[in-house]
Amino acid sequence: QKPTPPPAPPTPKYADTITIGTTDKISDLDPAMAYDFFTWEVFNNVMEGPFKYKPGTTDLEKGIITDYQVQEGGKVYILKLRTDLKFADGSPCNANTLKWSIERVARINGDPAWFVTDLVDKVDVLDNYTLKITLKSPLSFFPAILAVPTYFPIPPDKYPADKVSSDNTAGGVGPYRIVKFVRDQQLVLEANPYYYGTPPKTKTVVIKFYKDATTLRLALESGEIDIAWKTLNPTDINSLKTKPGIKVWEGPGSFIRYIVFNTKIPPFDNKLVRQALAAALDRNSIAQKVFLGTVDPLYSLIPNGMWGHIDAFKDKYGEANLDLAKQLLRQAGYSESNKLKVELWYTPSHYGDTEADVAALIKEAWEKTGMVEVTVKSAEWSTYLDLTRKGQLAVTLYGWYPDYMDPDDYTFPFLHTGSNRWLGNPYSDPEMDKMLEQAEVEPDQSKRVDLYKNIQIKLADDAPIVPIFQGKLYVASKDTVGGIVLDPLMLLRYYLIYKQVGS
Amino acid sequence: MLKVEDLAVHYIGRKTVRALEEVSIEVKKGEIMGVVGESGSGKTTLGLSILKLLPPNGRIVNGRIYLDDLDITSMTEEKMREIRGKQISMVFQDPMTSLDPLMSIGDQITETITTHEKIPKREAEEKALSLLEAVGISGDRFKDFPHQLSGGMRQRVMIAMALSLNPKLIVADEPTTALDVIVQDQIMDLFRSLRERFGVAFMFISHDLSLELEVADRIAVMYGGWLMELSESNKIAEDPLSPYTKELLAAIPNIELEDQKLRFIPGNPPDLSNPPSGCRFHPRCPSKMDICSEKEPPISNIGGRVVRCWLYGG
Amino acid sequence: MLKEIRSAGVDGLMIIIGLIIVISVTFMAVFSEYIAPYDPITPVGGAVEPPSSKFIMGTDSIGRDVFSRVVFGSRTIMFVVLLSTAMSMLIGIPLGILSGYAGGLLDRALSLVMDSIYAFPGLILAIAIAAMLGPGVYNTAVSLAVVYIPTYFRMVRGQVLSLREQLFVEAARAIGARGSRIMFKYIFPNLIYIIAVVFSLNVADAILTEAGLSFLGLSVVSPTPDWGFDLKNGQRYFLSGIWWPVVFPGVMIILLALGFGFLGEGLNAIMGREER
Amino acid sequence: MLLSVYNLVKYFPVARSFIERLFGEKRYVKAVDGISFEIGKAEIFSLVGESGSGKTTTGKLILRLIEPTSGKIVFDGVDITHIRGEKLREMRRHMQVIYQDPYASLNPRMRVGDAIRDPLEVHGIARGEEAKSIVLEMLEKVGLTPPEDFYRAYPRSLSGGQRQRVAIARAMITKPKLVVADEPVSMIDVSLRASILDLMLKFRDEIGLSYLFITHDLAVAKYISDRIAIMYLGKIVEMGDKKEIFSNPLHPYTKALMSAIPVPIPGRRRERIKLSGEIPSPIDVPSGCRFHPRCPSKMDICSEKEPELLEVSKGHFIACHLLA
Amino acid sequence: MASLKAYIATRVVLTVPMILILLTLVFFVMRVLPGNPVIAIVGMKASPKYIAELEHQLGLDKPLWQQYLDYLGKLIQGDLGTSMIWGRRPVIAEIMDHFPATLELTICSFIVSIIIGIATGMIAGVKKGGKVDFSMRVYSIVAYSLFIPWFGMMLQLIFGVWLNVLPVGGRIDPLLEPKHITGLYIIDSILTLNFKSLVNALEHLALPSLTLGIVLSGIYTRLVRSSLIEVFSQDFIRACRARGLKTSSILFRHGLKNALIPILTMMGLQFALLLAGAVLTETTFSWPGMGTFLMERIEYRDFTTVQGTIAFYALFVALVSLVVDLIYAYVDPRIRY
Ligand SMILES: Nc1ncnc2c1ncn2[C@@H]1O[C@H](COP(=O)(O)OP(=O)(O)OP(=O)(O)O)[C@@H](O)[C@H]1O
Ligand SMILES: Nc1ncnc2c1ncn2[C@@H]1O[C@H](COP(=O)(O)OP(=O)(O)OP(=O)(O)O)[C@@H](O)[C@H]1O
Ligand SMILES: [Mg+2]
Ligand SMILES: [Mg+2]
């Protein structure tokens, strides 16, 4: 008797449409202008550039190129493009198109134009599918930059050559194309029939825009959306975890938050004061109380999980080290009767409505030394930035989303003389500058690791900037949804996502 | 036809106002019954009681009102609604505020008619039009709104409305007080002619004794919620019984007389929430006796004339 | 006054309820230190602990005692609202009297400006000004004051205009009294009562506007306890069943607005009756 | 003559919207349209007329409470038509007013005593205890006893008659030369009217002041006045001695007015002179004689030419074509 | 009729200074204080040179008075300018994207408030002085004191979470969005006979308009009540009763009609309250309207858009009160402009 073969598992059926909700918004649907995560996420789904990241890692892989060469000690990059690239309307994409797109970015000179203008000297078409990019100076991490949407080719007949086109739905050569865009309400994507690669698992993706996290969460629970993406409240994440029919996905984030001291404004020009405050900081209480564990304490500017990271601040000060803080403060001339007066600034909405609580806990931690008196102040984003830039705020709270996945992006703009002017933070140290510059051009990975290690140690010692925490990524979805891949890039790859229907 | 028997009306409040007490009046068919008295003597209260239109805090605490042997006092609001307008109607003091400012005068009269009579709207409108003309307003003002008319005309509209259902009795509460003498005279003429034409009776309320003497067949003199005297108007003029009537007559300037010396009644009208003991007029009365402040005078009937005074009773 | 209230029936009842609420909250504001069990700006427990005997209204997002914040919050809102009201009265009332009594070009210009502001949605104007000025007790008070100056101005001006036409004012002119004497001896005493009414109703409104501003994050700076802001701060937990950081400050806002509302309504009714 | 009024005119512009004022022609309420009369010392002069005939306006013009459009007012030998400031204030001491409505003419938030003494303080006649004693004396005089009680009372606790007494006290406290009394008894109970009128007469005898007595009630006018003027639509149509006017009325309007007054004698109805309609709007004044549309003895000339006020016998003036 | 036109002209002319006053206030306050759109939008990373360049592009480097005059000059030509951030779209287009949402919300809330307000106000007015009256008066004060965000959140909790019958945010499910004709989803879906959208839009509207409507109904309760009491105390009502008219006719044809007139005159101002309340309602319910839009643009100091929005609000309020006045003139025969 032959054993009857087990019934073949029914082939899972996938839904045609998936709806994703977010509280983010689209700035400009134009790579020459957009400089924010969510818009870049959309670009990463409707366009593609020379490089991309392997999902789930911070490793680069080839995108629309088949091959590339680095010449002249890292100064020249030769890119060989695929020959089967087509835009969403079927028109072809070649080296000329890419050159036009890159030069357009420089021409328009929008917000992210520095990716091109600061780095690239010139772009030449060698043949129809070969492009030569000459840099101003060698750059060890240029492929990471080539993965930035600013380098994504776009159809020249759909975008004006020297003007920003904010509501453009032409897209690029990515797996999806845009079929509908209503600002602040919805974005509808459909599989791009001309995409060279594997077609997406789900044909239609609808993105709905929500004003706040609470409604986002409710929308998921009520079934209005399949996936709740950025950014859910910590409480909601925790309670969603226990909800039947809902699945919460967690992944590392590359978003960091930190305290900036203006080293020109007394008493913060005194290293002892900065060190004392760094020592007194209680990161765990912030992570646990305000974020309910949905963020991780951070002890360096380079996030956990990125190569080169060390827990520099923890090594030097420990955590909430009041004894050390008191000792340092005493050294700096303060006491219980002569308290250090700190004006701590935050901005109420830009970093979410948790910010007031973060400030409150920092104040509490510092005041626990008994030798500090903190006045909390706040200003709207625009004012906050303006005052910061003018160097008028002594202690501020800021956050950073990376532009490219390299420790350089987490150190150079903060610590290099002149590059950190945007923080109104005139921290300037020749030794630090030298290390940073070296790390930028050093092609040898292990040497770079050492350099960044020293940079972090020095950072912790000087403490012009004190890291607080690092974000984690959360996605909540219906449990029928699969294919969500989270990595420090913090992009959702729609083309990997699917939703099962039936069983 | 209308018989008010021993009526007492109080206004309930923190202090109860005894606005009418022991008032009996009879109005005969086609008669003009004058009611006269100073401000606060209860004239309006009497008029409103007859239509049962007293304000919410006003209570009929005693007495009966009959209309052709029909007891109005015990009638339901719904029944009363049918009486109003159809049997008894009322004209108020201030013609400026007695009409709905948002509805044309024609419509207001028509509405009154159609509410009570099951006749087509067209017919009612024709009737309204003829009524307007009957009170001396030309028909082309049918569509006018109240604010487009003068005070005298508005009062005519009110009268037309009061007449519209051929009531037996019209209660007119100081219908000319807000008007000038000449217009007052015109309205009085109108009343007289209407009585002739339609045989309607009037209860004509006024504070102006000269006017009452001129128009009314019989006059009821009120003071402080009491009926002080009631008799034919010529008797009131020639031979008033009650000291109050006498004093009142002496206080009216008479244009016919040369160098008249006017009298006035000293003191103030009574506070009806706390009326004087005994006779309500005794504090101001020139012929006051001891008993007046002690006991309320009885209502005496002297040769068909009603008077309430210790001089004639007891 | 007391006699009037007692004899005013339900209106008196409203005034009494209103007064009780207003006085209790004022008491709370003045003696916060003695009433609140904890420091309102230091975490004293775990985050979002539900109400218990230790924390009768639970704790908020970072473990501060909600009850203590509610108690101290009364101080913030009362201070801001009363300060702003004082400012608007101090500017609005004299301008209104002047404008109404003097008339002419000054009156037209002032009325135009005031009417423009008055006709504009108040909260939106307050938002615009508060957002520009930045958060803080005084800035919030200023933005509220700007919004409510026209309320006092218009009310006073209107009253003065109608009082000016009153016979007794004409009589005062006829005896030869000067403008200033007429304004202070004849007109002003007749304004006091209605100012009291408008004050109460207006404060009720200002409380809601202040709470609205702080709900939108435009009022005082956290961690200063502030009902509107605390409500907003609790919103992100609310639909997860963590109701106490939201419900209590919200109830307080409503209660306080209600207190002044009752007071105003009661006074208004009594005044209306007196005029009749 | 204490007061002489020459050709006094008051037009009120009809309130209209901003744009209409820019482009439209102006329209006026012709409240007072050229009247002249004189009042002698210690004389009581009455203005009688229907509602809207301009009586109150005349009174206010004389009191300088409103500005005349044209004309001249001479008071006590001084042309007061255009005086202002201190002079006007000074003048007011000698010219006072009593209003019709005793309820509205007293400040509800001012004690009776303060209301009466205010003129004393305004004119610096007396202050403090001295003023108070003058006021108490005056209260006594107008029959508000005990004066101490009334001094402290608020108007709302007083009856209409008592309030009118307060108003009289207030008007008399500066010992004025002229008092304009605008229907002082028309809101007072019949039984009390005579007491108020007698009080006014008493003051005339005591201080020798004059009254401009405004009323719509001919009988009251007859009782109190020395001379009477009948107004119609902003004009004086007949003026003269009281006796003359009542015994020998000449103007059809005066006659009609008198015949319309009810007589307190039943059956004795005077022969009526019937007028049709009501007084027209003072905005669109009829051409010629403004009374002609209602006049029973209208002639052709009446609608064309405006009659002048002419003296037909000594002190008896009339404006009518019948007599011209 | 000519004078009606004159009246409208007057009203329109008087709107100009009103807008000017508000604009001037906002213009100068906004620019004198720190912060500007360039800084807000380019974020932290842009170079000073780039910022200066953008400021130049937007004319922000010119003297203040010149910017002011430039702006006014354009405004006179009916040009509200272009937004200074995110795509630099014309301000009017930005406003038109958000205004229908607010309009839809305010109109629905208005209907809710007027229905509840008239009903409660009438009950109170008719039963004046009694227990019912007292409770209606208390209702009116309580309703008005209900802090909108709080009340909205309670409704969200009850209807959105516990009962789970109504959506708690947004205007419509994106996939159901009707074809854009007026921007008012209810009307659009009716016009396109798209009933699924209609139902969905109404569901989304339910909680926000109930919140705002109930809160503002308190005002109408009060107004209707006092107005009705006032009318009922007038002589003509007594005269109507003396004619034996039906109670319903007295109540509705004579009483309510007269009572609504003073309320009508106040409706223009009430609408301003509605708009103000809409800001909080929109924030509570993630309603993509003018309120949330304005808040966001203020945060980013988008000068032109904020000014444009303020001017638009002012114009809209003026327009509403003009319409109210015209209706008033139509229903009240005493008024003829
Ligand atoms: N609704 C009421 N509540 C309490 N008292 C009232 C009410 N209506 C009238 N009164 C009082 O009842 C008494 C009689 O009033 P009524 O109106 O009948 O007098 P009147 O003779 O018509 O006076 P007038 O000549 O002033 O019209 C007055 O003292 C009055 O104050
Ligand atoms: N301030 C004003 N503005 C416009 N018109 C006015 C003004 N004052 C009075 N009038 C008008 O002037 C005319 C005369 O009014 P006035 O008050 O002098 O009449 P009157 O004879 O005193 O009448 P009454 O007997 O009603 O008091 C009336 O038509 C009135 O409407
Ligand atoms: Mg009466
Ligand atoms: Mg007058």
PDB file of C-alpha atoms in Angstrom, chain A residues 60-188:
ATOM      1  CA  LEU A  60      26.149  47.776  -0.551  1.00  0.00           C
ATOM      2  CA  GLU A  61      25.286  45.899  -3.691  1.00  0.00           C
ATOM      3  CA  LYS A  62      25.056  46.888  -7.326  1.00  0.00           C
ATOM      4  CA  GLY A  63      21.897  48.565  -8.446  1.00  0.00           C
ATOM      5  CA  ILE A  64      21.461  49.710 -11.999  1.00  0.00           C
ATOM      6  CA  ILE A  65      25.088  49.013 -12.770  1.00  0.00           C
ATOM      7  CA  THR A  66      26.616  45.774 -13.837  1.00  0.00           C
ATOM      8  CA  ASP A  67      30.128  46.757 -12.833  1.00  0.00           C
ATOM      9  CA  TYR A  68      32.272  49.618 -11.581  1.00  0.00           C
ATOM     10  CA  GLN A  69      35.884  50.584 -11.254  1.00  0.00           C
ATOM     11  CA  VAL A  70      37.712  52.929  -8.908  1.00  0.00           C
ATOM     12  CA  GLN A  71      40.632  54.798 -10.419  1.00  0.00           C
ATOM     13  CA  GLU A  72      43.232  57.373  -9.500  1.00  0.00           C
ATOM     14  CA  GLY A  73      43.367  56.410  -5.804  1.00  0.00           C
ATOM     15  CA  GLY A  74      39.657  56.737  -5.268  1.00  0.00           C
ATOM     16  CA  LYS A  75      39.178  59.923  -7.261  1.00  0.00           C
ATOM     17  CA  VAL A  76      37.563  58.482 -10.389  1.00  0.00           C
ATOM     18  CA  TYR A  77      34.618  56.086 -10.548  1.00  0.00           C
ATOM     19  CA  ILE A  78      33.696  54.343 -13.805  1.00  0.00           C
ATOM     20  CA  LEU A  79      30.138  52.958 -13.786  1.00  0.00           C
ATOM     21  CA  LYS A  80      28.845  50.401 -16.292  1.00  0.00           C
ATOM     22  CA  LEU A  81      25.098  50.622 -16.553  1.00  0.00           C
ATOM     23  CA  ARG A  82      22.672  47.849 -17.300  1.00  0.00           C
ATOM     24  CA  THR A  83      21.371  47.948 -20.810  1.00  0.00           C
ATOM     25  CA  ASP A  84      17.808  46.932 -20.025  1.00  0.00           C
ATOM     26  CA  LEU A  85      16.852  49.944 -17.950  1.00  0.00           C
ATOM     27  CA  LYS A  86      13.513  51.493 -18.698  1.00  0.00           C
ATOM     28  CA  PHE A  87      11.467  54.203 -17.004  1.00  0.00           C
ATOM     29  CA  ALA A  88       7.916  53.651 -15.937  1.00  0.00           C
ATOM     30  CA  ASP A  89       6.575  54.883 -19.257  1.00  0.00           C
ATOM     31  CA  GLY A  90       8.821  52.555 -21.194  1.00  0.00           C
ATOM     32  CA  SER A  91      11.375  55.113 -22.266  1.00  0.00           C
ATOM     33  CA  PRO A  92      14.972  53.974 -21.983  1.00  0.00           C
ATOM     34  CA  CYS A  93      17.534  55.010 -19.398  1.00  0.00           C
ATOM     35  CA  ASN A  94      21.224  55.177 -20.171  1.00  0.00           C
ATOM     36  CA  ALA A  95      24.452  56.890 -19.204  1.00  0.00           C
ATOM     37  CA  ASN A  96      23.331  60.180 -20.657  1.00  0.00           C
ATOM     38  CA  THR A  97      20.190  60.086 -18.595  1.00  0.00           C
ATOM     39  CA  LEU A  98      22.166  59.464 -15.441  1.00  0.00           C
ATOM     40  CA  LYS A  99      24.603  62.238 -16.280  1.00  0.00           C
ATOM     41  CA  TRP A 100      21.693  64.587 -16.971  1.00  0.00           C
ATOM     42  CA  SER A 101      20.087  63.642 -13.677  1.00  0.00           C
ATOM     43  CA  ILE A 102      23.276  64.194 -11.672  1.00  0.00           C
ATOM     44  CA  GLU A 103      24.014  67.484 -13.358  1.00  0.00           C
ATOM     45  CA  ARG A 104      20.437  68.591 -12.880  1.00  0.00           C
ATOM     46  CA  VAL A 105      20.876  68.153  -9.148  1.00  0.00           C
ATOM     47  CA  ALA A 106      23.866  70.469  -9.232  1.00  0.00           C
ATOM     48  CA  ARG A 107      22.055  72.914 -11.467  1.00  0.00           C
ATOM     49  CA  ILE A 108      18.979  73.163  -9.312  1.00  0.00           C
ATOM     50  CA  ASN A 109      21.188  73.364  -6.274  1.00  0.00           C
ATOM     51  CA  GLY A 110      18.499  72.198  -3.936  1.00  0.00           C
ATOM     52  CA  ASP A 111      18.831  70.970  -0.395  1.00  0.00           C
ATOM     53  CA  PRO A 112      20.718  67.711  -1.084  1.00  0.00           C
ATOM     54  CA  ALA A 113      22.808  69.167  -3.911  1.00  0.00           C
ATOM     55  CA  TRP A 114      25.907  69.069  -1.772  1.00  0.00           C
ATOM     56  CA  PHE A 115      26.109  65.325  -2.380  1.00  0.00           C
ATOM     57  CA  VAL A 116      27.059  66.336  -5.884  1.00  0.00           C
ATOM     58  CA  THR A 117      28.440  69.842  -5.695  1.00  0.00           C
ATOM     59  CA  ASP A 118      30.708  69.295  -2.739  1.00  0.00           C
ATOM     60  CA  LEU A 119      32.132  66.052  -4.022  1.00  0.00           C
ATOM     61  CA  VAL A 120      31.942  65.685  -7.762  1.00  0.00           C
ATOM     62  CA  ASP A 121      34.217  67.526 -10.076  1.00  0.00           C
ATOM     63  CA  LYS A 122      32.720  66.335 -13.352  1.00  0.00           C
ATOM     64  CA  VAL A 123      30.644  63.642 -14.989  1.00  0.00           C
ATOM     65  CA  ASP A 124      31.470  62.267 -18.421  1.00  0.00           C
ATOM     66  CA  VAL A 125      29.688  59.824 -20.649  1.00  0.00           C
ATOM     67  CA  LEU A 126      32.182  57.352 -22.023  1.00  0.00           C
ATOM     68  CA  ASP A 127      29.680  55.453 -24.062  1.00  0.00           C
ATOM     69  CA  ASN A 128      25.944  54.854 -24.002  1.00  0.00           C
ATOM     70  CA  TYR A 129      26.183  52.681 -20.930  1.00  0.00           C
ATOM     71  CA  THR A 130      29.396  53.891 -19.301  1.00  0.00           C
ATOM     72  CA  LEU A 131      29.723  56.860 -17.023  1.00  0.00           C
ATOM     73  CA  LYS A 132      32.799  58.402 -15.541  1.00  0.00           C
ATOM     74  CA  ILE A 133      32.530  60.407 -12.336  1.00  0.00           C
ATOM     75  CA  THR A 134      35.533  62.462 -11.282  1.00  0.00           C
ATOM     76  CA  LEU A 135      35.626  63.555  -7.662  1.00  0.00           C
ATOM     77  CA  LYS A 136      37.201  66.677  -6.263  1.00  0.00           C
ATOM     78  CA  SER A 137      39.234  64.565  -3.859  1.00  0.00           C
ATOM     79  CA  PRO A 138      39.357  60.860  -3.070  1.00  0.00           C
ATOM     80  CA  LEU A 139      36.492  59.623  -0.942  1.00  0.00           C
ATOM     81  CA  SER A 140      36.594  56.232   0.638  1.00  0.00           C
ATOM     82  CA  PHE A 141      32.808  55.920   0.951  1.00  0.00           C
ATOM     83  CA  PHE A 142      31.664  57.256  -2.411  1.00  0.00           C
ATOM     84  CA  PRO A 143      29.676  54.092  -3.298  1.00  0.00           C
ATOM     85  CA  ALA A 144      27.551  54.756  -0.222  1.00  0.00           C
ATOM     86  CA  ILE A 145      26.853  58.170  -1.633  1.00  0.00           C
ATOM     87  CA  LEU A 146      25.988  56.669  -4.981  1.00  0.00           C
ATOM     88  CA  ALA A 147      23.211  54.842  -3.178  1.00  0.00           C
ATOM     89  CA  VAL A 148      21.614  58.147  -2.249  1.00  0.00           C
ATOM     90  CA  PRO A 149      18.503  59.177  -4.290  1.00  0.00           C
ATOM     91  CA  THR A 150      20.282  62.306  -5.410  1.00  0.00           C
ATOM     92  CA  TYR A 151      22.149  59.996  -7.792  1.00  0.00           C
ATOM     93  CA  PHE A 152      19.051  58.221  -9.099  1.00  0.00           C
ATOM     94  CA  PRO A 153      18.345  58.653 -12.813  1.00  0.00           C
ATOM     95  CA  ILE A 154      15.049  60.293 -13.758  1.00  0.00           C
ATOM     96  CA  PRO A 155      13.385  60.717 -17.168  1.00  0.00           C
ATOM     97  CA  PRO A 156      14.524  64.035 -18.688  1.00  0.00           C
ATOM     98  CA  ASP A 157      11.323  64.509 -20.610  1.00  0.00           C
ATOM     99  CA  LYS A 158       9.280  64.399 -17.413  1.00  0.00           C
ATOM    100  CA  TYR A 159      11.314  66.676 -15.180  1.00  0.00           C
ATOM    101  CA  PRO A 160      12.097  70.296 -15.957  1.00  0.00           C
ATOM    102  CA  ALA A 161      15.826  70.707 -16.458  1.00  0.00           C
ATOM    103  CA  ASP A 162      16.427  73.475 -13.967  1.00  0.00           C
ATOM    104  CA  LYS A 163      13.367  73.678 -11.818  1.00  0.00           C
ATOM    105  CA  VAL A 164      12.107  71.632  -8.941  1.00  0.00           C
ATOM    106  CA  SER A 165       9.056  69.581  -9.706  1.00  0.00           C
ATOM    107  CA  SER A 166       7.488  68.818  -6.364  1.00  0.00           C
ATOM    108  CA  ASP A 167       4.468  66.759  -7.232  1.00  0.00           C
ATOM    109  CA  ASN A 168       6.092  64.836 -10.044  1.00  0.00           C
ATOM    110  CA  THR A 169       4.862  61.298 -10.377  1.00  0.00           C
ATOM    111  CA  ALA A 170       7.141  60.171 -13.198  1.00  0.00           C
ATOM    112  CA  GLY A 171       9.455  58.221 -10.885  1.00  0.00           C
ATOM    113  CA  GLY A 172      12.546  56.401 -12.104  1.00  0.00           C
ATOM    114  CA  VAL A 173      13.590  52.908 -12.945  1.00  0.00           C
ATOM    115  CA  GLY A 174      12.473  51.281  -9.705  1.00  0.00           C
ATOM    116  CA  PRO A 175      10.139  48.367  -9.057  1.00  0.00           C
ATOM    117  CA  TYR A 176       7.110  50.608  -8.705  1.00  0.00           C
ATOM    118  CA  ARG A 177       5.618  53.519 -10.474  1.00  0.00           C
ATOM    119  CA  ILE A 178       3.433  56.257  -8.982  1.00  0.00           C
ATOM    120  CA  VAL A 179      -0.144  56.264 -10.177  1.00  0.00           C
ATOM    121  CA  LYS A 180      -1.640  58.792  -7.824  1.00  0.00           C
ATOM    122  CA  PHE A 181      -0.434  61.364  -5.384  1.00  0.00           C
ATOM    123  CA  VAL A 182      -2.615  63.552  -3.219  1.00  0.00           C
ATOM    124  CA  ARG A 183      -0.447  65.508  -0.883  1.00  0.00           C
ATOM    125  CA  ASP A 184      -0.816  64.673   2.797  1.00  0.00           C
ATOM    126  CA  GLN A 185      -3.465  62.158   1.983  1.00  0.00           C
ATOM    127  CA  GLN A 186      -2.353  59.349  -0.172  1.00  0.00           C
ATOM    128  CA  LEU A 187       0.183  57.953  -2.551  1.00  0.00           C
ATOM    129  CA  VAL A 188      -0.676  55.018  -4.738  1.00  0.00           C
TER     130      VAL A 188
END
